[in-house]
mmCIF file with all atom_site columns, C-alpha atoms in Angstrom:
data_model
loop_
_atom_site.group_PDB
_atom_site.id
_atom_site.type_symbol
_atom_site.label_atom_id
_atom_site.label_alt_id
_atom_site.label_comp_id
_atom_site.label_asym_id
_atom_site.label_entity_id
_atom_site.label_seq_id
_atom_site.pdbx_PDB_ins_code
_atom_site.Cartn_x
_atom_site.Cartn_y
_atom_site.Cartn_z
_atom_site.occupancy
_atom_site.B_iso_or_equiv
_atom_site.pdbx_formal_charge
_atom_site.auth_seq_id
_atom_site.auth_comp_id
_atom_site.auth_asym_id
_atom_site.auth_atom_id
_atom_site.pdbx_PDB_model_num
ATOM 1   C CA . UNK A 1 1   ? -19.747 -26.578 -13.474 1.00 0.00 ? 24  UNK A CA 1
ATOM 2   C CA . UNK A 1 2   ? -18.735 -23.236 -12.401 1.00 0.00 ? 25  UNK A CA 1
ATOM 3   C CA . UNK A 1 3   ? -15.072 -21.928 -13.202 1.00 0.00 ? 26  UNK A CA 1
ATOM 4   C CA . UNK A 1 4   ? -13.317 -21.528 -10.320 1.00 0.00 ? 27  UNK A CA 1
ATOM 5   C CA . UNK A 1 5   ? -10.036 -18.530 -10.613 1.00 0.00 ? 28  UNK A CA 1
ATOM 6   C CA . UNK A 1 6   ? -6.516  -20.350 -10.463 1.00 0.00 ? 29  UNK A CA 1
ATOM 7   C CA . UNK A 1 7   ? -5.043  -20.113 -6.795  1.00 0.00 ? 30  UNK A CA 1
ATOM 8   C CA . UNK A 1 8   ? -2.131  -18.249 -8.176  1.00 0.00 ? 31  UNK A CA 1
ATOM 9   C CA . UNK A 1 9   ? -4.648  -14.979 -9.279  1.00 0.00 ? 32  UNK A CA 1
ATOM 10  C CA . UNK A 1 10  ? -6.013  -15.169 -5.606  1.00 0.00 ? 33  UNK A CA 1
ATOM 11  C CA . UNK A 1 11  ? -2.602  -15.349 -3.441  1.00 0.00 ? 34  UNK A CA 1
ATOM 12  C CA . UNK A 1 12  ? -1.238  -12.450 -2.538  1.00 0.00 ? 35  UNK A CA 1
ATOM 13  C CA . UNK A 1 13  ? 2.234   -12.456 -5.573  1.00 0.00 ? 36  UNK A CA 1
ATOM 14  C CA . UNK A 1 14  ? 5.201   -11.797 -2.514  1.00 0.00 ? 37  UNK A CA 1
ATOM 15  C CA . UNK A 1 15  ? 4.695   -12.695 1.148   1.00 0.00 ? 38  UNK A CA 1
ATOM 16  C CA . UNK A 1 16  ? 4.487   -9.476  3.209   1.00 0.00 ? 39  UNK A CA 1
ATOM 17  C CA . UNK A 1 17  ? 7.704   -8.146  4.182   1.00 0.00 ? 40  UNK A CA 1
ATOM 18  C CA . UNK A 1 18  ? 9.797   -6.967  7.276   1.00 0.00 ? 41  UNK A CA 1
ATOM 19  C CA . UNK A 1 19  ? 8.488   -3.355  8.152   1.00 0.00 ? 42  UNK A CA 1
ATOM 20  C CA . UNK A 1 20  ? 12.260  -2.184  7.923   1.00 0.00 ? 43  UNK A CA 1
ATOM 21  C CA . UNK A 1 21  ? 13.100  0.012   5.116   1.00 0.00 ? 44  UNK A CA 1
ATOM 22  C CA . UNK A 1 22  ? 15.249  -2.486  3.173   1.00 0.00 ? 45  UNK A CA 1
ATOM 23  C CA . UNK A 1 23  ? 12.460  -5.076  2.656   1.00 0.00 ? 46  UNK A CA 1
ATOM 24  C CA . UNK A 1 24  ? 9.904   -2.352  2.043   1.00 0.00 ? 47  UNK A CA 1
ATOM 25  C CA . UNK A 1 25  ? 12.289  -1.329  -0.726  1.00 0.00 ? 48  UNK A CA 1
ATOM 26  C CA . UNK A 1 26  ? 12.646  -4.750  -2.031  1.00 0.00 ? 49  UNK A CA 1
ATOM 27  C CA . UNK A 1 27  ? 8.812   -5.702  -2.259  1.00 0.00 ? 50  UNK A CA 1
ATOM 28  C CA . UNK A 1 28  ? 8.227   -1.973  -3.944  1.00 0.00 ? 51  UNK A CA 1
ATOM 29  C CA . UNK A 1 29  ? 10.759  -2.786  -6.463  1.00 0.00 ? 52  UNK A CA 1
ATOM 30  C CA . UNK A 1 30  ? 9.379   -6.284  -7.229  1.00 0.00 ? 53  UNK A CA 1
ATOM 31  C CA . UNK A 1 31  ? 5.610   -4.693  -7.107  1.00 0.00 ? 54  UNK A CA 1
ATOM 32  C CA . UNK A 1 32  ? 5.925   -1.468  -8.719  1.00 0.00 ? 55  UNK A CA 1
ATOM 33  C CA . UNK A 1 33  ? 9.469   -0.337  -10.174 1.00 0.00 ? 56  UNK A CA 1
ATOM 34  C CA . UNK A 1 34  ? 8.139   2.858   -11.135 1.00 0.00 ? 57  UNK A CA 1
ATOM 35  C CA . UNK A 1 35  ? 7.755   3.791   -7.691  1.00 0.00 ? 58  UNK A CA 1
ATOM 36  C CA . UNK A 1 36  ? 11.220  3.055   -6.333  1.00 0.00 ? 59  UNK A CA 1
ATOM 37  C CA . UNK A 1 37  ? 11.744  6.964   -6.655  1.00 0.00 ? 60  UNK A CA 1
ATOM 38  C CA . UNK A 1 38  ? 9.242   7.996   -4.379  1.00 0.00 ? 61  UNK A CA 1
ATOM 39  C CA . UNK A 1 39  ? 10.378  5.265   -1.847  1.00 0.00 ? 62  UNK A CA 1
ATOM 40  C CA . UNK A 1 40  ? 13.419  6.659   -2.028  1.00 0.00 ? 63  UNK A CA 1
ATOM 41  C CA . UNK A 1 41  ? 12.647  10.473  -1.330  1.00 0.00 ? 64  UNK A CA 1
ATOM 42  C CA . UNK A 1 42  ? 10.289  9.309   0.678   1.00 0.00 ? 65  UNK A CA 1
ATOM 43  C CA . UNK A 1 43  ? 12.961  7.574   3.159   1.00 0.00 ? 66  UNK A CA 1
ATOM 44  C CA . UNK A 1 44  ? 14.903  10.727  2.464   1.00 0.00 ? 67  UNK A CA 1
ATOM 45  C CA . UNK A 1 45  ? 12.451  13.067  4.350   1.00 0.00 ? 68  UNK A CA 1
ATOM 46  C CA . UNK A 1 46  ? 11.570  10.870  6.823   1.00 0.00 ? 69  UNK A CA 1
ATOM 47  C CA . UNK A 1 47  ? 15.485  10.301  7.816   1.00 0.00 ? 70  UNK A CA 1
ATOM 48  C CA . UNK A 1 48  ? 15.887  13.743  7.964   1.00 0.00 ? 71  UNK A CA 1
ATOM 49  C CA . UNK A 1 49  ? 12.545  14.755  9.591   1.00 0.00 ? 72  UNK A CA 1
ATOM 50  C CA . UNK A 1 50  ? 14.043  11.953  12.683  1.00 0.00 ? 73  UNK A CA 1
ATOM 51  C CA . UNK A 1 51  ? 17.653  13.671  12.458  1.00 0.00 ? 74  UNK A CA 1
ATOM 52  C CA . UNK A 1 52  ? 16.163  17.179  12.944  1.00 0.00 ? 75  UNK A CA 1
ATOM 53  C CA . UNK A 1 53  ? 13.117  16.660  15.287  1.00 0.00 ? 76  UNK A CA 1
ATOM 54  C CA . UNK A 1 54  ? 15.316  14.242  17.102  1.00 0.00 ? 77  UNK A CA 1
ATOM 55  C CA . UNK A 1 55  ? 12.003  11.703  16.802  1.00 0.00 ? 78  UNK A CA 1
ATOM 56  C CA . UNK A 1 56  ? 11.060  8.493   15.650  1.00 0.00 ? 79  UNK A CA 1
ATOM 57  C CA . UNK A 1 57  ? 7.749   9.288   14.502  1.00 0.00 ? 80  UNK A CA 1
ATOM 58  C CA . UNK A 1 58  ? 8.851   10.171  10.704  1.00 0.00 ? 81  UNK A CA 1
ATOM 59  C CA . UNK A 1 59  ? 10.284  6.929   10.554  1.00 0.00 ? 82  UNK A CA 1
ATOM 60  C CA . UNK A 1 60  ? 7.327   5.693   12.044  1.00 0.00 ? 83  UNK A CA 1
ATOM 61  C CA . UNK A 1 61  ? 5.177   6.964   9.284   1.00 0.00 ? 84  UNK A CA 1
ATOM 62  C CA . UNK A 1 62  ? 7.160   6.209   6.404   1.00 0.00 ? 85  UNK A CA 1
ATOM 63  C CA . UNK A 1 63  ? 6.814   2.574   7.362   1.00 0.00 ? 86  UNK A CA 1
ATOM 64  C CA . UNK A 1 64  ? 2.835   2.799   8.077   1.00 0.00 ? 87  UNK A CA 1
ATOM 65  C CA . UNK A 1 65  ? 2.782   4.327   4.540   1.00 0.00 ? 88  UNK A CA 1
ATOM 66  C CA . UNK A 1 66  ? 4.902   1.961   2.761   1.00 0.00 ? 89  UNK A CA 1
ATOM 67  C CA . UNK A 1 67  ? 3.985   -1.050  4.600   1.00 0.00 ? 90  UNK A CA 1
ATOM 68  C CA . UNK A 1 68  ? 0.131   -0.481  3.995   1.00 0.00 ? 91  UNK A CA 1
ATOM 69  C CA . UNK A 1 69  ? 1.147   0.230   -0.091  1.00 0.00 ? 92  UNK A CA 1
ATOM 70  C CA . UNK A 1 70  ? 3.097   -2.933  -0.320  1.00 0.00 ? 93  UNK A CA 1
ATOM 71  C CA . UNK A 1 71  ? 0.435   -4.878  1.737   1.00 0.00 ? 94  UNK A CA 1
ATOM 72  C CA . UNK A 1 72  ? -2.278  -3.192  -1.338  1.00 0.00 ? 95  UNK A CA 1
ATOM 73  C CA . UNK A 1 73  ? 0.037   -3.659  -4.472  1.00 0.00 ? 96  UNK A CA 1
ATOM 74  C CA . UNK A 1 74  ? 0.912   -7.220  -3.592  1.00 0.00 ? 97  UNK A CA 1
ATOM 75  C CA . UNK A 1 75  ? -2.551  -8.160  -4.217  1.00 0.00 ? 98  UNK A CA 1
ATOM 76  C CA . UNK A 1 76  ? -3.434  -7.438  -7.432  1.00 0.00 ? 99  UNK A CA 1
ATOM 77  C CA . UNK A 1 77  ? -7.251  -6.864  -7.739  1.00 0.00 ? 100 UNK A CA 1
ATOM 78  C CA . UNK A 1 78  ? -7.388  -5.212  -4.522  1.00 0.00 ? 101 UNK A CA 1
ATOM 79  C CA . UNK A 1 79  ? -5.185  -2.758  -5.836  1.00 0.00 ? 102 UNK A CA 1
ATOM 80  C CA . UNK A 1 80  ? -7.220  -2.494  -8.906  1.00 0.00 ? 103 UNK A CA 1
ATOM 81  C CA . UNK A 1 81  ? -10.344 -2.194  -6.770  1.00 0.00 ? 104 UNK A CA 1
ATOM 82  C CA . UNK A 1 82  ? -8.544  0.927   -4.774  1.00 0.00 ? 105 UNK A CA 1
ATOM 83  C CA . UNK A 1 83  ? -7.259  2.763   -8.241  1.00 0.00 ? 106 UNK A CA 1
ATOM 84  C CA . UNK A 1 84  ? -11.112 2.315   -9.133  1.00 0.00 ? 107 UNK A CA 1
ATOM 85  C CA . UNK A 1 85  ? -12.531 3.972   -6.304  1.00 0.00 ? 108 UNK A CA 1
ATOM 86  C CA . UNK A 1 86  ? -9.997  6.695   -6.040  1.00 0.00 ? 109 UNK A CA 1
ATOM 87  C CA . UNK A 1 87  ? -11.039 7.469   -9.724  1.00 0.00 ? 110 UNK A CA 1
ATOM 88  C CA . UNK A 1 88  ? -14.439 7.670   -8.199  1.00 0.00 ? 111 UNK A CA 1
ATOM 89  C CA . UNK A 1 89  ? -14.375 9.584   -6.292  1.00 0.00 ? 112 UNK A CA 1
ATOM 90  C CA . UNK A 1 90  ? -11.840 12.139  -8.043  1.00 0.00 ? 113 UNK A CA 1
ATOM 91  C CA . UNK A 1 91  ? -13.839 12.420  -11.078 1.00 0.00 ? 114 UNK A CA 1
ATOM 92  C CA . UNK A 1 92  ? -16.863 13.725  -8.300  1.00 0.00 ? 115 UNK A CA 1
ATOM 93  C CA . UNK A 1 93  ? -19.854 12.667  -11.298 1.00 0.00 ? 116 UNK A CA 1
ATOM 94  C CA . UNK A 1 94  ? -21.470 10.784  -8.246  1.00 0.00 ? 117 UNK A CA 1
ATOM 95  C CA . UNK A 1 95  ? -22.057 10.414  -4.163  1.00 0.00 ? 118 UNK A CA 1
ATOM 96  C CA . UNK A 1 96  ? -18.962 9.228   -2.988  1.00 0.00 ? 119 UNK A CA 1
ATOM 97  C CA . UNK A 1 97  ? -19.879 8.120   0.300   1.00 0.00 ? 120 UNK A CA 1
ATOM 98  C CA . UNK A 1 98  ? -19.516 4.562   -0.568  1.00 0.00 ? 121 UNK A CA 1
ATOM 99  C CA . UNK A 1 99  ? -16.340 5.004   -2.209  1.00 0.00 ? 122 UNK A CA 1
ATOM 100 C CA . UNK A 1 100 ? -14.870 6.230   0.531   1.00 0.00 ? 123 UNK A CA 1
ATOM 101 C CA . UNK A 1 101 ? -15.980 3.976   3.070   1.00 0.00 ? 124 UNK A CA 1
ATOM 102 C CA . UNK A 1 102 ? -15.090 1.224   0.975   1.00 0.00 ? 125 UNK A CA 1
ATOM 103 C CA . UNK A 1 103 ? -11.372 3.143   0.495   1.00 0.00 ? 126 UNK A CA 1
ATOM 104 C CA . UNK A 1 104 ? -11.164 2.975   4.141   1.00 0.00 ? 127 UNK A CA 1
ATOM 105 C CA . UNK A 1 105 ? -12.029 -0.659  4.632   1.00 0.00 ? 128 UNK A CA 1
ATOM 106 C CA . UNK A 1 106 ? -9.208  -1.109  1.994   1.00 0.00 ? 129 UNK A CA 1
ATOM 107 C CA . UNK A 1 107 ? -6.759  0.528   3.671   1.00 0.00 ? 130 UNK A CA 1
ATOM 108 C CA . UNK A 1 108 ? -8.063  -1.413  7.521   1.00 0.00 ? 131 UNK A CA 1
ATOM 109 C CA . UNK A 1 109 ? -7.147  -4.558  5.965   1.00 0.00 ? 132 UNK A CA 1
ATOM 110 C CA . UNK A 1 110 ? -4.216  -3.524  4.567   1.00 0.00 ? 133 UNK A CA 1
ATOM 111 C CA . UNK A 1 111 ? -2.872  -2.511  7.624   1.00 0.00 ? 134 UNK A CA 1
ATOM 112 C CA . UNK A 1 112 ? -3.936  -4.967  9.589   1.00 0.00 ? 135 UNK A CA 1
ATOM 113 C CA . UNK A 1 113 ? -2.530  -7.688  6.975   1.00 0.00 ? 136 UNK A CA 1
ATOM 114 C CA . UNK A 1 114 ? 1.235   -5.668  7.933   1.00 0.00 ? 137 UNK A CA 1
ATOM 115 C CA . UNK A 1 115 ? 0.294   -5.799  11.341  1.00 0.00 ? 138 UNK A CA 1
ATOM 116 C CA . UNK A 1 116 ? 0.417   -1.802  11.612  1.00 0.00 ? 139 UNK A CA 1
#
C-alpha cells in the first residue's frame, strides 16, 4: 500500500484573495507576518509613484507582485521549492539554467492561479 499525503498538506492553506490591497494585506499577514512591513512600504511607494506620475501602473505592479507572492506562499511546498532554487542559483556552485527555468514556470503558475 503506498502512503498517500493528507489532502490538507496538498490544498493550497487560504483561498486566493481579491487583488485589492486590503485582501493582499490580509492573506500576507495570515501567510507570512514577517513580511507585513514590506507590504506596507511597498503600498507606500506604489501610492505615491500613482500620485506623482499621475498613473495607475505602480498600483498595477504592486498588485502583480503581491498577488503572485501570496498565490506562492499559500502553498507551502511550492514555496519551499522556489526558496530552493533561488538558493541555487545564488550560491552559483552549478549551471543554473534549470533553476531558472524552473523559477519561471513557478512564477507562470502563480500568476496565472491570481489570474494576473
Amino acid at each position: 500500500m503506498t502512503a498517500q499525503r493528507p489532502e490538507s498538506l496538498t490544498e493550497p492553506l487560504i483561498p486566493m484573495p481579491a487583488l485589492t490591497p486590503e485582501a493582499l494585506r490580509t492573506a500576507v499577514a495570515s501567510l507570512t507576518p514577517s513580511r507585513v512591513p514590506a507590504f506596507v512600504e511597498d503600498l507606500v511607494e506604489a501610492t505615491t509613484g500613482a500620485q506623482q506620475s499621475q498613473s495607475l501602473a505602480p498600483l498595477r505592479t504592486f498588485v502583480r507582485t503581491w498577488g503572485v507572492f501570496v498565490a506562492i506562499q499559500r502553498r507551502p511546498s511550492r514555496a519551499a521549492r522556489l526558496r530552493h532554487l533561488e538558493d541555487v542559483v545564488s550560491a552559483g556552485s552549478e549551471d543554473p539554467t534549470d533553476a531558472i527555468a524552473e523559477i519561471r514556470k513557478i512564477h507562470a503558475e502563480a500568476e496565472a492561479e491570481a489570474g494576473l
